Structure formats: structure tokens, C-alpha cells
Amino acid sequence: MSFLLRLIINAVALWVATQVVPGVNYTGSIGPFLVVALIFGLINATLRPITKLLTCPLILLTLGLFTFIVNGLMLWLTGTLATSLGLGFRVTGFWPAFLGALVVSI
């Protein structure tokens, strides 16, 4: 049950980011959007801890602010994978990914 709840929460957070942040776009129905949320969850569960471990000195040096950069990169990677799979989710650059990650984390 918690997996389904996390998937829905990720989907809602990503949908809010598509509505608020210019440069984070989605065209399509809800089915492929749930796949995008699943991709985002898998990236956050696998690559994000590895990336945070490797960038630990930068995170410490910037007092944790580099974590926002890591979150933005994870959203950008999600957009790149979703675009290559033809799911209709697109992130046009780093700054929209950064702002979208801020919205999703809130």
C-alpha cells in the first residue's frame, strides 16, 4: 500500500511542477504520467543516494545547498528518460529542472 501511495504522491508533485514551472511540460493522459512518476521514484531510490555520497564534500562545503542541485539533476534525468521513452514529460534545461525539483520537494 505504501508503494502505491508514494507513487501517487510523486505523480501529484510532478503534476504541480508541470503547472507551476515553465519548462517542465507534460502532454498526455494519466497512465503514462504514472510511469513518469515511477521512473522518478526509481531514480530517487537508486541514483540519488549514490550521487549524494559522491558529492558529500560539496554538500558539506555548501552547508547542504548542493542537495538542491542534485535534486534538479535527478528531475532533469527523469525528463530525459521520459522523453526518450516517448512518455510526454519534458524538462527543457537545468534551471527548469532546478525550480521543478524545488516544487516537488515542497
Short mmCIF file of N, CA, C and O in Angstrom, two decimals:
data_model
loop_
_atom_site.label_atom_id
_atom_site.label_comp_id
_atom_site.label_asym_id
_atom_site.label_seq_id
_atom_site.Cartn_x
_atom_site.Cartn_y
_atom_site.Cartn_z
N MET A 1 0.82 -1.20 0.00
CA MET A 1 0.00 0.00 0.00
C MET A 1 0.86 1.27 0.00
O MET A 1 0.52 2.25 -0.63
N SER A 2 1.98 1.23 0.73
CA SER A 2 2.81 2.43 0.80
C SER A 2 3.47 2.74 -0.54
O SER A 2 3.71 3.90 -0.85
N PHE A 3 3.77 1.70 -1.35
CA PHE A 3 4.34 1.93 -2.67
C PHE A 3 3.36 2.69 -3.56
O PHE A 3 3.73 3.65 -4.23
N LEU A 4 2.11 2.27 -3.54
CA LEU A 4 1.09 2.94 -4.35
C LEU A 4 0.87 4.38 -3.87
O LEU A 4 0.73 5.30 -4.68
N LEU A 5 0.89 4.58 -2.56
CA LEU A 5 0.74 5.92 -2.01
C LEU A 5 1.90 6.83 -2.42
O LEU A 5 1.70 7.97 -2.82
N ARG A 6 3.12 6.31 -2.37
CA ARG A 6 4.28 7.10 -2.79
C ARG A 6 4.23 7.43 -4.28
O ARG A 6 4.60 8.52 -4.69
N LEU A 7 3.77 6.47 -5.07
CA LEU A 7 3.64 6.70 -6.50
C LEU A 7 2.64 7.81 -6.78
O LEU A 7 2.90 8.71 -7.59
N ILE A 8 1.53 7.81 -6.09
CA ILE A 8 0.51 8.84 -6.29
C ILE A 8 1.03 10.20 -5.81
O ILE A 8 0.82 11.22 -6.48
N ILE A 9 1.73 10.23 -4.69
CA ILE A 9 2.28 11.49 -4.18
C ILE A 9 3.32 12.04 -5.15
O ILE A 9 3.34 13.25 -5.43
N ASN A 10 4.19 11.17 -5.69
CA ASN A 10 5.16 11.61 -6.70
C ASN A 10 4.46 12.15 -7.93
O ASN A 10 4.86 13.17 -8.50
N ALA A 11 3.40 11.47 -8.37
CA ALA A 11 2.66 11.91 -9.55
C ALA A 11 2.02 13.29 -9.32
O ALA A 11 2.08 14.16 -10.19
N VAL A 12 1.44 13.49 -8.15
CA VAL A 12 0.81 14.78 -7.85
C VAL A 12 1.87 15.88 -7.77
O VAL A 12 1.68 16.98 -8.30
N ALA A 13 3.00 15.59 -7.14
CA ALA A 13 4.07 16.59 -7.03
C ALA A 13 4.63 16.94 -8.41
O ALA A 13 4.87 18.11 -8.70
N LEU A 14 4.81 15.95 -9.26
CA LEU A 14 5.29 16.23 -10.61
C LEU A 14 4.26 17.00 -11.41
O LEU A 14 4.60 17.89 -12.20
N TRP A 15 2.98 16.69 -11.22
CA TRP A 15 1.93 17.43 -11.92
C TRP A 15 1.92 18.89 -11.50
O TRP A 15 1.77 19.79 -12.33
N VAL A 16 2.08 19.13 -10.20
CA VAL A 16 2.14 20.52 -9.71
C VAL A 16 3.33 21.24 -10.34
O VAL A 16 3.22 22.40 -10.74
N ALA A 17 4.46 20.55 -10.45
CA ALA A 17 5.64 21.16 -11.08
C ALA A 17 5.37 21.50 -12.54
O ALA A 17 5.82 22.54 -13.03
N THR A 18 4.61 20.66 -13.25
CA THR A 18 4.30 20.97 -14.64
C THR A 18 3.37 22.17 -14.76
O THR A 18 3.39 22.88 -15.75
N GLN A 19 2.56 22.40 -13.75
CA GLN A 19 1.63 23.52 -13.77
C GLN A 19 2.29 24.84 -13.36
O GLN A 19 1.90 25.90 -13.83
N VAL A 20 3.29 24.76 -12.49
CA VAL A 20 3.88 25.97 -11.90
C VAL A 20 5.15 26.42 -12.61
O VAL A 20 5.35 27.62 -12.81
N VAL A 21 5.98 25.49 -13.02
CA VAL A 21 7.31 25.83 -13.54
C VAL A 21 7.28 25.83 -15.07
O VAL A 21 6.98 24.80 -15.68
N PRO A 22 7.59 26.96 -15.70
CA PRO A 22 7.73 26.95 -17.15
C PRO A 22 8.99 26.17 -17.53
O PRO A 22 10.04 26.35 -16.93
N GLY A 23 8.87 25.32 -18.51
CA GLY A 23 9.99 24.49 -18.92
C GLY A 23 9.87 23.05 -18.47
O GLY A 23 10.61 22.19 -18.91
N VAL A 24 8.93 22.78 -17.57
CA VAL A 24 8.60 21.40 -17.18
C VAL A 24 7.21 21.15 -17.74
O VAL A 24 6.22 21.72 -17.26
N ASN A 25 7.14 20.32 -18.78
CA ASN A 25 5.90 20.14 -19.52
C ASN A 25 5.49 18.68 -19.57
O ASN A 25 6.33 17.79 -19.56
N TYR A 26 4.18 18.46 -19.66
CA TYR A 26 3.65 17.12 -19.87
C TYR A 26 2.46 17.20 -20.80
O TYR A 26 1.58 18.03 -20.62
N THR A 27 2.45 16.32 -21.79
CA THR A 27 1.31 16.19 -22.68
C THR A 27 0.94 14.72 -22.73
O THR A 27 1.78 13.88 -23.03
N GLY A 28 -0.28 14.42 -22.39
CA GLY A 28 -0.73 13.03 -22.43
C GLY A 28 -1.76 12.77 -21.36
O GLY A 28 -2.28 13.69 -20.71
N SER A 29 -2.05 11.50 -21.16
CA SER A 29 -3.06 11.09 -20.18
C SER A 29 -2.40 10.70 -18.86
O SER A 29 -1.18 10.82 -18.70
N ILE A 30 -3.19 10.21 -17.94
CA ILE A 30 -2.68 9.91 -16.61
C ILE A 30 -1.86 8.62 -16.56
O ILE A 30 -0.96 8.50 -15.75
N GLY A 31 -2.13 7.68 -17.45
CA GLY A 31 -1.38 6.41 -17.44
C GLY A 31 0.10 6.59 -17.65
O GLY A 31 0.91 6.14 -16.82
N PRO A 32 0.51 7.25 -18.73
CA PRO A 32 1.96 7.49 -18.91
C PRO A 32 2.55 8.39 -17.83
O PRO A 32 3.73 8.28 -17.50
N PHE A 33 1.74 9.27 -17.24
CA PHE A 33 2.25 10.14 -16.18
C PHE A 33 2.59 9.33 -14.95
O PHE A 33 3.55 9.65 -14.24
N LEU A 34 1.83 8.28 -14.68
CA LEU A 34 2.17 7.40 -13.56
C LEU A 34 3.48 6.65 -13.83
O LEU A 34 4.25 6.40 -12.91
N VAL A 35 3.76 6.35 -15.10
CA VAL A 35 5.04 5.74 -15.45
C VAL A 35 6.17 6.74 -15.22
O VAL A 35 7.25 6.37 -14.74
N VAL A 36 5.93 8.01 -15.54
CA VAL A 36 6.93 9.06 -15.27
C VAL A 36 7.19 9.15 -13.77
O VAL A 36 8.34 9.25 -13.33
N ALA A 37 6.14 9.10 -12.96
CA ALA A 37 6.30 9.14 -11.51
C ALA A 37 7.07 7.92 -11.01
O ALA A 37 7.88 8.02 -10.09
N LEU A 38 6.84 6.77 -11.63
CA LEU A 38 7.58 5.56 -11.27
C LEU A 38 9.06 5.70 -11.63
O LEU A 38 9.93 5.35 -10.83
N ILE A 39 9.35 6.25 -12.80
CA ILE A 39 10.75 6.49 -13.19
C ILE A 39 11.42 7.46 -12.22
O ILE A 39 12.55 7.24 -11.78
N PHE A 40 10.70 8.52 -11.85
CA PHE A 40 11.24 9.50 -10.90
C PHE A 40 11.52 8.84 -9.55
O PHE A 40 12.56 9.08 -8.94
N GLY A 41 10.61 8.00 -9.11
CA GLY A 41 10.81 7.30 -7.84
C GLY A 41 11.99 6.33 -7.89
O GLY A 41 12.77 6.24 -6.93
N LEU A 42 12.14 5.62 -9.00
CA LEU A 42 13.27 4.70 -9.14
C LEU A 42 14.60 5.43 -9.18
O LEU A 42 15.59 4.98 -8.59
N ILE A 43 14.64 6.56 -9.87
CA ILE A 43 15.87 7.35 -9.93
C ILE A 43 16.21 7.89 -8.54
O ILE A 43 17.37 7.85 -8.12
N ASN A 44 15.20 8.37 -7.83
CA ASN A 44 15.45 8.88 -6.49
C ASN A 44 15.85 7.78 -5.52
O ASN A 44 16.59 8.04 -4.56
N ALA A 45 15.38 6.57 -5.74
CA ALA A 45 15.71 5.47 -4.84
C ALA A 45 17.08 4.87 -5.13
O ALA A 45 17.72 4.33 -4.22
N THR A 46 17.55 4.96 -6.38
CA THR A 46 18.81 4.31 -6.72
C THR A 46 19.96 5.30 -6.93
O THR A 46 20.99 5.21 -6.27
N LEU A 47 19.80 6.21 -7.86
CA LEU A 47 20.90 7.11 -8.21
C LEU A 47 21.12 8.25 -7.23
O LEU A 47 22.25 8.69 -7.03
N ARG A 48 20.06 8.74 -6.63
CA ARG A 48 20.20 9.90 -5.73
C ARG A 48 21.10 9.60 -4.53
O ARG A 48 21.98 10.41 -4.21
N PRO A 49 20.96 8.45 -3.84
CA PRO A 49 21.87 8.19 -2.72
C PRO A 49 23.34 8.06 -3.16
O PRO A 49 24.24 8.54 -2.47
N ILE A 50 23.55 7.45 -4.32
CA ILE A 50 24.92 7.32 -4.83
C ILE A 50 25.50 8.69 -5.15
O ILE A 50 26.64 9.00 -4.80
N THR A 51 24.69 9.52 -5.80
CA THR A 51 25.14 10.87 -6.16
C THR A 51 25.41 11.70 -4.91
O THR A 51 26.40 12.44 -4.85
N LYS A 52 24.55 11.59 -3.91
CA LYS A 52 24.77 12.34 -2.67
C LYS A 52 26.02 11.87 -1.94
O LYS A 52 26.72 12.68 -1.34
N LEU A 53 26.29 10.58 -2.01
CA LEU A 53 27.50 10.06 -1.38
C LEU A 53 28.75 10.59 -2.10
O LEU A 53 29.72 11.00 -1.45
N LEU A 54 28.72 10.59 -3.41
CA LEU A 54 29.87 11.06 -4.17
C LEU A 54 30.09 12.57 -4.06
O LEU A 54 31.21 13.05 -4.18
N THR A 55 29.01 13.32 -3.86
CA THR A 55 29.13 14.77 -3.75
C THR A 55 29.09 15.24 -2.29
O THR A 55 28.88 16.43 -2.04
N CYS A 56 29.32 14.34 -1.38
CA CYS A 56 29.27 14.69 0.05
C CYS A 56 30.19 15.86 0.41
O CYS A 56 29.78 16.74 1.17
N PRO A 57 31.42 15.92 -0.10
CA PRO A 57 32.25 17.09 0.23
C PRO A 57 31.63 18.41 -0.24
O PRO A 57 31.68 19.41 0.48
N LEU A 58 31.02 18.41 -1.43
CA LEU A 58 30.37 19.64 -1.90
C LEU A 58 29.14 19.98 -1.07
O LEU A 58 28.86 21.15 -0.82
N ILE A 59 28.42 18.96 -0.66
CA ILE A 59 27.24 19.21 0.18
C ILE A 59 27.67 19.80 1.52
O ILE A 59 27.05 20.75 2.02
N LEU A 60 28.73 19.28 2.09
CA LEU A 60 29.24 19.83 3.35
C LEU A 60 29.79 21.23 3.18
O LEU A 60 29.58 22.11 4.02
N LEU A 61 30.51 21.46 2.08
CA LEU A 61 31.10 22.77 1.82
C LEU A 61 30.04 23.85 1.63
O LEU A 61 30.21 24.98 2.07
N THR A 62 28.93 23.49 0.99
CA THR A 62 27.87 24.46 0.74
C THR A 62 26.77 24.42 1.80
O THR A 62 25.71 25.01 1.61
N LEU A 63 27.03 23.72 2.89
CA LEU A 63 26.09 23.59 4.00
C LEU A 63 24.74 23.02 3.56
O LEU A 63 23.68 23.43 4.01
N GLY A 64 24.79 22.07 2.64
CA GLY A 64 23.60 21.36 2.20
C GLY A 64 22.92 21.93 0.98
O GLY A 64 21.98 21.32 0.45
N LEU A 65 23.34 23.09 0.51
CA LEU A 65 22.68 23.70 -0.63
C LEU A 65 22.91 22.94 -1.93
O LEU A 65 22.09 23.01 -2.84
N PHE A 66 24.01 22.19 -2.01
CA PHE A 66 24.27 21.42 -3.22
C PHE A 66 23.24 20.30 -3.40
O PHE A 66 23.07 19.78 -4.50
N THR A 67 22.53 19.95 -2.34
CA THR A 67 21.47 18.95 -2.44
C THR A 67 20.40 19.40 -3.43
O THR A 67 19.82 18.57 -4.13
N PHE A 68 20.13 20.69 -3.49
CA PHE A 68 19.15 21.20 -4.45
C PHE A 68 19.62 20.97 -5.89
O PHE A 68 18.81 20.68 -6.76
N ILE A 69 20.91 21.08 -6.11
CA ILE A 69 21.47 20.81 -7.44
C ILE A 69 21.28 19.33 -7.79
O ILE A 69 20.89 18.99 -8.91
N VAL A 70 21.56 18.46 -6.83
CA VAL A 70 21.40 17.02 -7.04
C VAL A 70 19.95 16.70 -7.36
O VAL A 70 19.65 15.93 -8.28
N ASN A 71 19.01 17.31 -6.62
CA ASN A 71 17.59 17.08 -6.88
C ASN A 71 17.20 17.55 -8.28
O ASN A 71 16.43 16.88 -8.98
N GLY A 72 17.72 18.69 -8.69
CA GLY A 72 17.44 19.19 -10.03
C GLY A 72 17.99 18.27 -11.10
O GLY A 72 17.32 18.02 -12.12
N LEU A 73 19.17 17.73 -10.88
CA LEU A 73 19.75 16.81 -11.85
C LEU A 73 18.93 15.52 -11.95
O LEU A 73 18.79 14.95 -13.03
N MET A 74 18.38 15.06 -10.84
CA MET A 74 17.55 13.85 -10.86
C MET A 74 16.26 14.09 -11.65
O MET A 74 15.80 13.23 -12.40
N LEU A 75 15.67 15.29 -11.50
CA LEU A 75 14.47 15.60 -12.27
C LEU A 75 14.80 15.77 -13.74
O LEU A 75 14.04 15.33 -14.61
N TRP A 76 15.94 16.35 -14.04
CA TRP A 76 16.37 16.51 -15.43
C TRP A 76 16.60 15.15 -16.08
O TRP A 76 16.22 14.92 -17.22
N LEU A 77 17.21 14.23 -15.34
CA LEU A 77 17.42 12.88 -15.84
C LEU A 77 16.08 12.18 -16.07
O LEU A 77 15.91 11.47 -17.08
N THR A 78 15.12 12.39 -15.18
CA THR A 78 13.79 11.83 -15.37
C THR A 78 13.16 12.36 -16.64
O THR A 78 12.56 11.59 -17.41
N GLY A 79 13.28 13.65 -16.87
CA GLY A 79 12.74 14.24 -18.09
C GLY A 79 13.41 13.69 -19.34
O GLY A 79 12.75 13.42 -20.35
N THR A 80 14.72 13.49 -19.28
CA THR A 80 15.44 12.94 -20.43
C THR A 80 15.01 11.51 -20.72
O THR A 80 14.76 11.15 -21.88
N LEU A 81 14.90 10.70 -19.68
CA LEU A 81 14.46 9.32 -19.88
C LEU A 81 13.02 9.25 -20.38
O LEU A 81 12.70 8.46 -21.26
N ALA A 82 12.15 10.06 -19.79
CA ALA A 82 10.75 10.06 -20.20
C ALA A 82 10.59 10.53 -21.64
O ALA A 82 9.78 9.99 -22.39
N THR A 83 11.38 11.51 -22.04
CA THR A 83 11.33 11.99 -23.43
C THR A 83 11.81 10.91 -24.39
O THR A 83 11.21 10.68 -25.44
N SER A 84 12.88 10.22 -24.03
CA SER A 84 13.41 9.17 -24.91
C SER A 84 12.46 7.98 -24.99
O SER A 84 12.45 7.27 -26.00
N LEU A 85 11.65 7.76 -23.96
CA LEU A 85 10.66 6.68 -23.99
C LEU A 85 9.35 7.12 -24.62
O LEU A 85 8.43 6.31 -24.77
N GLY A 86 9.22 8.40 -24.95
CA GLY A 86 8.01 8.91 -25.58
C GLY A 86 6.83 9.04 -24.64
O GLY A 86 5.68 8.85 -25.05
N LEU A 87 7.09 9.39 -23.38
CA LEU A 87 6.01 9.48 -22.39
C LEU A 87 5.37 10.86 -22.30
O LEU A 87 4.39 11.03 -21.60
N GLY A 88 5.91 11.85 -22.97
CA GLY A 88 5.31 13.17 -22.99
C GLY A 88 5.76 14.11 -21.90
O GLY A 88 5.30 15.24 -21.82
N PHE A 89 6.66 13.67 -21.03
CA PHE A 89 7.19 14.52 -19.96
C PHE A 89 8.52 15.08 -20.43
O PHE A 89 9.39 14.34 -20.87
N ARG A 90 8.67 16.40 -20.31
CA ARG A 90 9.88 17.04 -20.83
C ARG A 90 10.35 18.14 -19.89
O ARG A 90 9.54 18.94 -19.42
N VAL A 91 11.64 18.16 -19.65
CA VAL A 91 12.29 19.23 -18.88
C VAL A 91 13.28 19.87 -19.83
O VAL A 91 14.17 19.21 -20.35
N THR A 92 13.13 21.19 -20.06
CA THR A 92 13.88 21.84 -21.14
C THR A 92 15.29 22.26 -20.78
O THR A 92 16.04 22.66 -21.66
N GLY A 93 15.69 22.20 -19.54
CA GLY A 93 17.04 22.61 -19.18
C GLY A 93 17.28 22.47 -17.70
O GLY A 93 16.44 21.97 -16.94
N PHE A 94 18.46 22.95 -17.27
CA PHE A 94 18.81 22.79 -15.86
C PHE A 94 17.97 23.67 -14.95
O PHE A 94 17.51 23.21 -13.91
N TRP A 95 17.77 24.94 -15.31
CA TRP A 95 17.04 25.83 -14.41
C TRP A 95 15.58 25.43 -14.24
O TRP A 95 15.07 25.47 -13.10
N PRO A 96 14.87 25.03 -15.29
CA PRO A 96 13.53 24.48 -15.05
C PRO A 96 13.57 23.22 -14.18
O PRO A 96 12.69 23.01 -13.34
N ALA A 97 14.60 22.39 -14.36
CA ALA A 97 14.73 21.19 -13.53
C ALA A 97 14.98 21.58 -12.07
O ALA A 97 14.42 20.98 -11.15
N PHE A 98 15.83 22.58 -11.87
CA PHE A 98 16.12 23.05 -10.52
C PHE A 98 14.87 23.58 -9.83
O PHE A 98 14.56 23.20 -8.71
N LEU A 99 14.14 24.45 -10.53
CA LEU A 99 12.90 25.00 -9.95
C LEU A 99 11.84 23.92 -9.79
O LEU A 99 11.11 23.92 -8.78
N GLY A 100 11.75 23.01 -10.74
CA GLY A 100 10.80 21.91 -10.62
C GLY A 100 11.13 21.01 -9.44
O GLY A 100 10.23 20.53 -8.74
N ALA A 101 12.40 20.77 -9.19
CA ALA A 101 12.80 19.97 -8.04
C ALA A 101 12.46 20.67 -6.73
O ALA A 101 12.08 20.01 -5.77
N LEU A 102 12.58 21.98 -6.71
CA LEU A 102 12.15 22.72 -5.51
C LEU A 102 10.66 22.55 -5.27
O LEU A 102 10.23 22.32 -4.13
N VAL A 103 9.87 22.64 -6.32
CA VAL A 103 8.42 22.47 -6.19
C VAL A 103 8.10 21.05 -5.75
O VAL A 103 7.27 20.85 -4.85
N VAL A 104 8.74 20.07 -6.35
CA VAL A 104 8.46 18.67 -6.00
C VAL A 104 8.87 18.39 -4.55
O VAL A 104 8.16 17.68 -3.84
N SER A 105 9.97 18.96 -4.11
CA SER A 105 10.40 18.69 -2.74
C SER A 105 9.52 19.35 -1.68
O SER A 105 9.43 18.87 -0.56
N ILE A 106 8.87 20.44 -2.07
CA ILE A 106 7.95 21.08 -1.13
C ILE A 106 6.72 20.23 -1.00
O ILE A 106 6.21 19.96 0.05
#
